[in-house]
Amino acid sequence: MASHIVGYPRMGPKRELKFALESFWDKKSSAEDLQKVASDLRASIWKQMADAGIKYIPCNTFSYYDQVLDATAMLGAVPPRYGWSGGEIGFDTYFSMARGNASLPAMEMTKWFDTNYHFIVPELGPDVNFCYASHKAVHEYKEAKALGVDTVPVLVGPVSYLLLSKPAKGVDKSFSLLSLLPKVLAVYKEVVDDLKAAGASWIQFDEPTLVTDLDSHQLQAFTAAYSDLASNLSGLNVLVETYFADIPAEAFKTLTCLGGVTAFGFDLIRGTKTLDLIKGGFPSGKYLFAGVVDGRNIWANDLACSLNTLNALEGIVGKDKLVVSTSCSLLHTAVDLVNETKLDNEIKSWLAFAAQKIVEVNALANAMCGKKDEAFFSSNASALASRKSSPRVTNEGVQKAAAALKGSDHRRATNVSTRLDAQQKKLNLPVLPTTTIGSFPQTVELRRVRREYKANKISEEEYVKSITEEIRKVVVLQEELDIDVMVHGEPERNDMVEYFGEQLSGFAFTVNGWVQSYGSRCVKPPIIYGDVSRPKPMTVFWSSTAQGMTKRPMKGMLTGPVTILNWSFVRNDQPRSETCYQIALAIKDEVEDLEKAAITVIQIDEAALREGLPLRKSEQAHYLDWAVHSFRITNVGVQDTTQIHTHMCYSNFNDIIHSIIDMDADVITIENSRSDEKLLSVFREGVKYGAGIGPGVYDIHSPRIPSTEEMAERINKMLAVLETNILWVNPDCGLKTRKYTEVKPALENMVAATKVIRNHLGK
């Protein structure tokens, strides 16, 4: 039986691509240097899979930023503002679309389905002249072939590409993006012909939108697309891959009836109901790529259970048509457990990173062929039993506290309008108060201090002195800038989730468990293996230290329970809601300790609340109920005069605005500028929002520094739909990824713009 990997992490085991990208962006290395690092990583990945015995090895899953942007480049769908005049798209145009440049903003960035990975949203309209402008797919196929590795080129499917796009600025919002399908398919035909000529025998189209709620017109687009491509695909084996959820019955029917398609891939980890559809009728003679190894979590596979599933599927499709696969790309997992030399041995035995998942896939394929590795399966069973019985997983006190939450909706005693009045009397803020989201630039020196402290190369006293001095610099800068509600800059934190997880029980941490979030940005998700509690205060010392340096309000900065959950590798032995409630109780303890320490503004970030929303509408209400409830638990006990902020970013919030209101925060800061102020449309449509709100006035993920006039214009647009007394002024997100040479002038312009508008309002 054959084996297949949907996709693989790109950054490298020690983030080699990240450092190469940043060196190139900083003009410290050449394009050739960057390409050499990328080529070496690809070669290593292909060899690793080939050596492990994987038959269907993916190529063109490598990207310098993201696979949707790669598809945009392939199609030549460059927005006119970037000045591309034709020819093969190079790094200048590619990275300008992704990151912006000195004079132009970047394209919108949003979450890839319900993951923490991001993609650049295509901007399309009737006047786009699609053309074959990036030959990356065929170049990488040839590159692998020259190394003696036969691969399966992977393309973002044409229909999913259009469904993930948006109408360009100036194009009517009602414009049908699917009307562009014939033009897009003309380019896909050229790409397919190129790949056939290069010797490809298989091609994989990723069509993950098939797992979402699609109407009949959208489903018909899949039928039309693959029918149109059929003659070009003739002679190729064609795999259409889906992932991240159950595929609806109508979509399953549409997919399995597509002409010219020889194989179908399904996520059987998050799509367990799909098994019933397969058992109810799978087309004869077609391949089934069974995603039984989890591509989104780091727990070792239950090999015996997967083997039972595969045996059942073999009875339906036949041994020669069944392929063992991952549930989705391994992009969403850490790279290799071998690099974790400091991880607890017992917990390590429970885990499998991308490299280990490749071995699991092949072991299952071999077992199905009668070549079962008994020692490997026995070791796996022992690890699963160890995890199930380990006393470190269960904390009876935590479970009782979480169970006691049932029966209350945990709302603050007074309404938000009354609370805002009480807070204003205490804080005495000006109209349009300014603030930032939390983090300030993470300098090389700051990273060195944290690294040396973790390695015991400097004392705790030296560490505290260095971090305190960094906080002082940030406080002085904000006072010079005249920012109203301040932050301490989070110099003690490398990552907002990792920082809290390190101080909570039930979490484990890696050294090199990096996962790509977007571009060169990597995160190191903590591993939640057991019941969660807070042994001692986590942020009170630093918040109190910072507040002691200024008379202005200093925000206490916390990460909310839903974001900690969604940005971690979460235990899979209990419902996610139960784990979230446990985290909420831990954060509640911290909120109340901050209040006792005289911190009057406390921000509880829920940047990932929208990200965890299930892809199917039928499942969304249940998630929003426990997610919003978890947030309210964290601050239910504070006084009316304590102002609770939250922050959200880089998702589409319009469809959950009523749940956001139900969170009952006093102030919400929310990404707005990079998404073309899409958020404001919900208020134009009549949604009433009575709490404080700060839609971001500039994009922090671009090095571009917007002018005072540009930000003043954004503020005026906000005032057209929001009341003056609830509007705050702030960037889209935290500033840690930027440099001080970018941050200082941008914030100067932001404050200046605010003062211009205040003066205008005063007159």
Short mmCIF file of C-alpha atoms in Angstrom, two decimals, residues 257-588:
data_model
loop_
_atom_site.label_atom_id
_atom_site.label_comp_id
_atom_site.label_asym_id
_atom_site.label_seq_id
_atom_site.Cartn_x
_atom_site.Cartn_y
_atom_site.Cartn_z
CA CYS A 257 -18.28 12.87 -9.58
CA LEU A 258 -15.64 15.22 -10.99
CA GLY A 259 -14.49 14.26 -14.45
CA GLY A 260 -10.80 13.60 -15.03
CA VAL A 261 -10.05 13.15 -11.30
CA THR A 262 -8.56 9.82 -10.22
CA ALA A 263 -8.11 10.32 -6.46
CA PHE A 264 -9.76 12.07 -3.53
CA GLY A 265 -8.13 13.06 -0.25
CA PHE A 266 -10.02 13.45 3.02
CA ASP A 267 -9.18 14.60 6.55
CA LEU A 268 -10.32 11.67 8.70
CA ILE A 269 -9.09 13.29 11.94
CA ARG A 270 -11.26 16.43 11.95
CA GLY A 271 -13.65 14.87 9.47
CA THR A 272 -14.72 11.66 11.15
CA LYS A 273 -18.26 11.86 9.68
CA THR A 274 -16.72 11.69 6.20
CA LEU A 275 -16.13 7.99 6.90
CA ASP A 276 -19.88 7.43 6.78
CA LEU A 277 -20.08 9.12 3.37
CA ILE A 278 -17.27 6.91 2.05
CA LYS A 279 -18.96 3.80 3.42
CA GLY A 280 -22.23 4.96 1.84
CA GLY A 281 -20.75 5.04 -1.65
CA PHE A 282 -17.28 5.62 -3.04
CA PRO A 283 -16.74 5.62 -6.83
CA SER A 284 -15.36 2.36 -8.16
CA GLY A 285 -11.82 2.40 -9.50
CA LYS A 286 -10.85 5.68 -7.80
CA TYR A 287 -8.05 6.18 -5.27
CA LEU A 288 -8.84 7.14 -1.69
CA PHE A 289 -6.12 9.12 0.10
CA ALA A 290 -7.04 8.50 3.73
CA GLY A 291 -5.83 11.24 6.10
CA VAL A 292 -5.50 9.18 9.28
CA VAL A 293 -2.35 10.85 10.68
CA ASP A 294 -3.08 14.23 12.26
CA GLY A 295 -1.35 17.09 10.42
CA ARG A 296 -2.41 19.73 12.96
CA ASN A 297 -1.44 18.36 16.34
CA ILE A 298 1.66 16.79 17.86
CA TRP A 299 0.29 13.71 19.62
CA ALA A 300 1.52 10.29 18.56
CA ASN A 301 -0.96 8.50 16.32
CA ASP A 302 -3.06 5.70 17.77
CA LEU A 303 -1.68 3.24 15.25
CA ALA A 304 -3.99 0.37 16.23
CA CYS A 305 -7.05 2.60 15.82
CA SER A 306 -5.79 3.95 12.47
CA LEU A 307 -5.13 0.40 11.28
CA ASN A 308 -8.75 -0.54 12.06
CA THR A 309 -9.97 2.46 10.05
CA LEU A 310 -7.73 1.56 7.12
CA ASN A 311 -8.85 -2.07 7.15
CA ALA A 312 -12.47 -0.92 6.98
CA LEU A 313 -11.67 1.40 4.07
CA GLU A 314 -9.73 -1.32 2.26
CA GLY A 315 -12.91 -3.36 2.18
CA ILE A 316 -14.62 -0.52 0.34
CA VAL A 317 -12.03 0.70 -2.17
CA GLY A 318 -9.60 -2.22 -2.40
CA LYS A 319 -5.97 -2.53 -1.32
CA ASP A 320 -4.51 -1.15 -4.55
CA LYS A 321 -6.65 2.01 -4.41
CA LEU A 322 -6.11 2.95 -0.76
CA VAL A 323 -3.29 5.38 0.14
CA VAL A 324 -2.27 6.24 3.70
CA SER A 325 -1.92 9.99 4.15
CA THR A 326 -1.76 12.87 6.60
CA SER A 327 -5.00 14.69 7.39
CA CYS A 328 -3.59 17.95 5.95
CA SER A 329 -0.22 19.56 5.36
CA LEU A 330 2.33 19.07 8.15
CA LEU A 331 2.97 22.81 7.86
CA HIS A 332 0.90 23.19 11.04
CA THR A 333 3.12 20.99 13.22
CA ALA A 334 6.65 21.35 14.58
CA VAL A 335 9.42 19.88 12.42
CA ASP A 336 11.34 17.16 14.27
CA LEU A 337 11.21 15.74 17.79
CA VAL A 338 14.90 14.82 17.50
CA ASN A 339 15.75 18.49 18.09
CA GLU A 340 14.01 18.48 21.50
CA THR A 341 16.87 17.57 23.84
CA LYS A 342 15.33 19.26 26.90
CA LEU A 343 11.80 17.93 26.68
CA ASP A 344 10.69 15.64 29.50
CA ASN A 345 11.22 12.02 28.37
CA GLU A 346 7.78 10.81 29.42
CA ILE A 347 5.98 13.62 27.60
CA LYS A 348 8.32 13.26 24.62
CA SER A 349 7.22 9.64 24.25
CA TRP A 350 3.63 10.85 23.74
CA LEU A 351 4.51 13.11 20.80
CA ALA A 352 5.10 13.01 17.05
CA PHE A 353 6.30 16.04 15.05
CA ALA A 354 6.36 16.23 11.24
CA ALA A 355 9.38 13.93 10.84
CA GLN A 356 7.81 11.35 13.13
CA LYS A 357 4.45 11.59 11.34
CA ILE A 358 6.16 10.64 8.09
CA VAL A 359 7.38 7.48 9.83
CA GLU A 360 3.87 6.81 11.20
CA VAL A 361 2.33 7.13 7.72
CA ASN A 362 4.83 4.70 6.25
CA ALA A 363 4.50 2.27 9.17
CA LEU A 364 0.74 2.12 8.62
CA ALA A 365 1.18 1.62 4.88
CA ASN A 366 3.65 -1.22 5.50
CA ALA A 367 1.33 -2.81 8.06
CA MET A 368 -1.47 -2.82 5.50
CA CYS A 369 0.86 -4.70 3.14
CA GLY A 370 1.58 -7.41 5.73
CA LYS A 371 4.90 -5.88 6.82
CA LYS A 372 3.86 -4.65 10.26
CA ASP A 373 6.70 -3.45 12.48
CA GLU A 374 5.58 -5.16 15.70
CA ALA A 375 8.18 -3.39 17.85
CA PHE A 376 7.11 0.05 16.54
CA PHE A 377 3.41 -0.69 17.12
CA SER A 378 4.13 -2.08 20.60
CA SER A 379 6.13 1.00 21.56
CA ASN A 380 3.29 3.20 20.30
CA ALA A 381 0.73 1.28 22.40
CA SER A 382 2.91 1.62 25.50
CA ALA A 383 3.26 5.40 25.01
CA LEU A 384 -0.50 5.79 24.63
CA ALA A 385 -1.10 3.76 27.79
CA SER A 386 1.50 5.81 29.68
CA ARG A 387 -0.22 9.06 28.74
CA LYS A 388 -3.65 7.75 29.71
CA SER A 389 -2.57 6.63 33.17
CA SER A 390 -0.03 9.35 34.04
CA PRO A 391 -0.90 11.17 37.30
CA ARG A 392 0.59 14.40 35.93
CA VAL A 393 -2.31 14.71 33.46
CA THR A 394 -5.08 14.99 36.07
CA ASN A 395 -5.66 17.58 38.82
CA GLU A 396 -8.84 16.81 40.74
CA GLY A 397 -9.05 20.31 42.26
CA VAL A 398 -8.91 21.94 38.82
CA GLN A 399 -11.57 19.62 37.45
CA LYS A 400 -13.91 20.39 40.36
CA ALA A 401 -13.43 24.15 39.92
CA ALA A 402 -14.18 23.91 36.20
CA ALA A 403 -17.25 21.75 36.84
CA ALA A 404 -18.55 24.35 39.33
CA LEU A 405 -18.70 26.94 36.51
CA LYS A 406 -21.82 25.36 35.09
CA GLY A 407 -25.05 27.14 35.88
CA SER A 408 -23.75 30.73 35.59
CA ASP A 409 -23.06 32.89 32.55
CA HIS A 410 -20.51 34.99 34.49
CA ARG A 411 -21.52 38.53 33.56
CA ARG A 412 -20.36 41.66 35.36
CA ALA A 413 -23.01 43.15 37.63
CA THR A 414 -23.52 46.43 35.74
CA ASN A 415 -23.87 47.28 32.06
CA VAL A 416 -21.01 48.61 29.98
CA SER A 417 -22.34 52.17 29.77
CA THR A 418 -22.42 52.49 33.57
CA ARG A 419 -18.94 51.00 33.83
CA LEU A 420 -17.48 53.34 31.21
CA ASP A 421 -18.81 56.35 33.14
CA ALA A 422 -17.19 55.10 36.35
CA GLN A 423 -13.92 54.40 34.54
CA GLN A 424 -13.81 57.83 32.91
CA LYS A 425 -14.21 59.52 36.30
CA LYS A 426 -11.19 57.58 37.52
CA LEU A 427 -8.99 57.67 34.39
CA ASN A 428 -9.91 61.14 33.08
CA LEU A 429 -8.96 60.32 29.50
CA PRO A 430 -9.24 62.79 26.60
CA VAL A 431 -11.64 62.27 23.72
CA LEU A 432 -10.19 59.72 21.24
CA PRO A 433 -7.73 58.20 23.74
CA THR A 434 -4.56 56.79 22.17
CA THR A 435 -2.92 53.51 23.08
CA THR A 436 -0.91 50.67 21.56
CA ILE A 437 -1.72 46.97 21.61
CA GLY A 438 1.01 45.72 23.95
CA SER A 439 4.40 44.79 22.56
CA PHE A 440 7.19 47.12 21.44
CA PRO A 441 10.13 46.14 19.17
CA GLN A 442 12.12 43.09 20.26
CA THR A 443 15.70 44.24 19.80
CA VAL A 444 18.72 42.00 19.32
CA GLU A 445 19.98 43.05 22.74
CA LEU A 446 16.67 42.20 24.38
CA ARG A 447 16.60 38.76 22.82
CA ARG A 448 20.18 38.20 23.98
CA VAL A 449 19.26 39.04 27.58
CA ARG A 450 16.33 36.60 27.60
CA ARG A 451 18.41 33.91 25.93
CA GLU A 452 21.28 34.26 28.40
CA TYR A 453 18.93 34.27 31.37
CA LYS A 454 17.30 31.03 30.19
CA ALA A 455 20.76 29.52 29.73
CA ASN A 456 21.78 30.62 33.28
CA LYS A 457 24.53 32.82 31.87
CA ILE A 458 23.29 35.88 33.77
CA SER A 459 21.75 36.10 37.22
CA GLU A 460 18.12 36.86 37.98
CA GLU A 461 19.21 40.21 39.38
CA GLU A 462 20.96 41.11 36.10
CA TYR A 463 17.95 39.95 34.12
CA VAL A 464 15.48 42.01 36.16
CA LYS A 465 17.73 45.07 35.88
CA SER A 466 17.95 44.74 32.08
CA ILE A 467 14.21 44.18 31.58
CA THR A 468 13.36 47.05 33.95
CA GLU A 469 15.62 49.37 31.97
CA GLU A 470 13.93 48.30 28.73
CA ILE A 471 10.51 49.02 30.26
CA ARG A 472 11.75 52.45 31.36
CA LYS A 473 12.80 53.26 27.77
CA VAL A 474 9.37 52.25 26.46
CA VAL A 475 7.58 54.28 29.13
CA VAL A 476 9.73 57.39 28.43
CA LEU A 477 9.12 57.02 24.69
CA GLN A 478 5.36 56.79 25.15
CA GLU A 479 5.34 59.88 27.38
CA GLU A 480 7.37 61.76 24.76
CA LEU A 481 4.88 60.64 22.14
CA ASP A 482 2.00 61.71 24.42
CA ILE A 483 0.20 58.34 24.34
CA ASP A 484 -2.70 58.32 26.80
CA VAL A 485 -2.93 54.71 27.98
CA MET A 486 0.44 53.05 28.09
CA VAL A 487 1.93 49.57 27.85
CA HIS A 488 5.18 48.24 29.28
CA GLY A 489 6.24 46.79 25.91
CA GLU A 490 6.41 43.13 27.02
CA PRO A 491 10.23 42.90 26.96
CA GLU A 492 10.10 39.82 29.19
CA ARG A 493 8.09 37.88 26.60
CA ASN A 494 9.31 36.18 23.47
CA ASP A 495 5.80 35.00 22.63
CA MET A 496 2.48 35.96 24.20
CA VAL A 497 1.20 32.40 24.57
CA GLU A 498 4.48 30.71 25.41
CA TYR A 499 5.12 33.26 28.18
CA PHE A 500 1.91 32.37 30.02
CA GLY A 501 2.15 28.66 29.33
CA GLU A 502 5.59 28.58 30.96
CA GLN A 503 3.98 29.77 34.19
CA LEU A 504 0.89 27.58 34.15
CA SER A 505 0.75 23.94 35.21
CA GLY A 506 -0.28 21.38 32.61
CA PHE A 507 1.96 22.88 29.89
CA ALA A 508 5.17 21.58 28.32
CA PHE A 509 7.61 23.49 26.11
CA THR A 510 9.93 22.82 23.24
CA VAL A 511 13.27 24.32 22.21
CA ASN A 512 12.80 24.08 18.45
CA GLY A 513 9.08 23.37 18.07
CA TRP A 514 8.61 26.30 15.70
CA VAL A 515 5.57 26.62 13.43
CA GLN A 516 5.17 29.19 10.65
CA SER A 517 2.44 31.79 11.20
CA TYR A 518 3.08 34.03 8.16
CA GLY A 519 6.09 35.05 6.10
CA SER A 520 9.13 34.71 8.35
CA ARG A 521 7.04 34.91 11.53
CA CYS A 522 7.28 31.69 13.54
CA VAL A 523 5.64 30.76 16.82
CA LYS A 524 6.47 28.01 19.28
CA PRO A 525 3.12 26.67 20.51
CA PRO A 526 3.17 25.25 24.03
CA ILE A 527 1.85 21.75 24.56
CA ILE A 528 -1.16 21.40 26.86
CA TYR A 529 -0.86 17.86 28.19
CA GLY A 530 -2.79 18.08 31.47
CA ASP A 531 -5.18 20.04 33.67
CA VAL A 532 -4.30 23.75 33.83
CA SER A 533 -3.85 25.95 36.91
CA ARG A 534 -1.87 29.04 37.97
CA PRO A 535 0.62 28.30 40.77
CA LYS A 536 1.52 31.97 41.33
CA PRO A 537 1.12 35.48 39.83
CA MET A 538 2.60 35.80 36.34
CA THR A 539 2.59 39.48 35.32
CA VAL A 540 1.92 41.50 38.47
CA PHE A 541 5.57 42.33 39.18
CA TRP A 542 6.27 43.73 35.71
CA SER A 543 2.96 45.62 35.43
CA SER A 544 3.46 47.18 38.87
CA THR A 545 7.05 48.09 38.03
CA ALA A 546 5.89 49.84 34.85
CA GLN A 547 2.99 51.62 36.55
CA GLY A 548 5.44 52.96 39.12
CA MET A 549 7.30 54.80 36.34
CA THR A 550 4.36 56.95 35.17
CA LYS A 551 1.20 58.69 36.34
CA ARG A 552 -0.61 57.68 33.17
CA PRO A 553 -2.66 54.46 33.16
CA MET A 554 -0.50 51.40 32.47
CA LYS A 555 -2.26 48.39 30.95
CA GLY A 556 -1.82 44.99 32.53
CA MET A 557 -1.23 42.68 29.57
CA LEU A 558 -2.68 39.16 29.50
CA THR A 559 -3.46 36.58 26.84
CA GLY A 560 -7.04 35.32 26.98
CA PRO A 561 -8.03 31.69 27.49
CA VAL A 562 -9.40 31.12 23.99
CA THR A 563 -6.23 32.46 22.37
CA ILE A 564 -3.98 30.41 24.65
CA LEU A 565 -6.05 27.38 23.67
CA ASN A 566 -6.11 28.05 19.92
CA TRP A 567 -2.41 28.91 19.77
CA SER A 568 -1.29 25.80 21.64
CA PHE A 569 -1.04 22.13 20.78
CA VAL A 570 -4.06 21.03 22.83
CA ARG A 571 -4.63 17.72 24.58
CA ASN A 572 -7.02 15.53 22.60
CA ASP A 573 -8.31 13.41 25.49
CA GLN A 574 -11.06 15.83 26.61
CA PRO A 575 -13.26 18.47 24.91
CA ARG A 576 -11.45 21.70 24.04
CA SER A 577 -14.11 23.63 25.97
CA GLU A 578 -13.11 21.90 29.22
CA THR A 579 -9.47 22.88 28.74
CA CYS A 580 -10.52 26.44 27.90
CA TYR A 581 -12.55 26.78 31.10
CA GLN A 582 -9.53 25.65 33.11
CA ILE A 583 -7.34 28.30 31.46
CA ALA A 584 -10.06 30.92 32.06
CA LEU A 585 -9.96 30.24 35.81
CA ALA A 586 -6.18 30.65 35.82
CA ILE A 587 -6.40 33.99 33.98
CA LYS A 588 -9.21 35.09 36.35
#
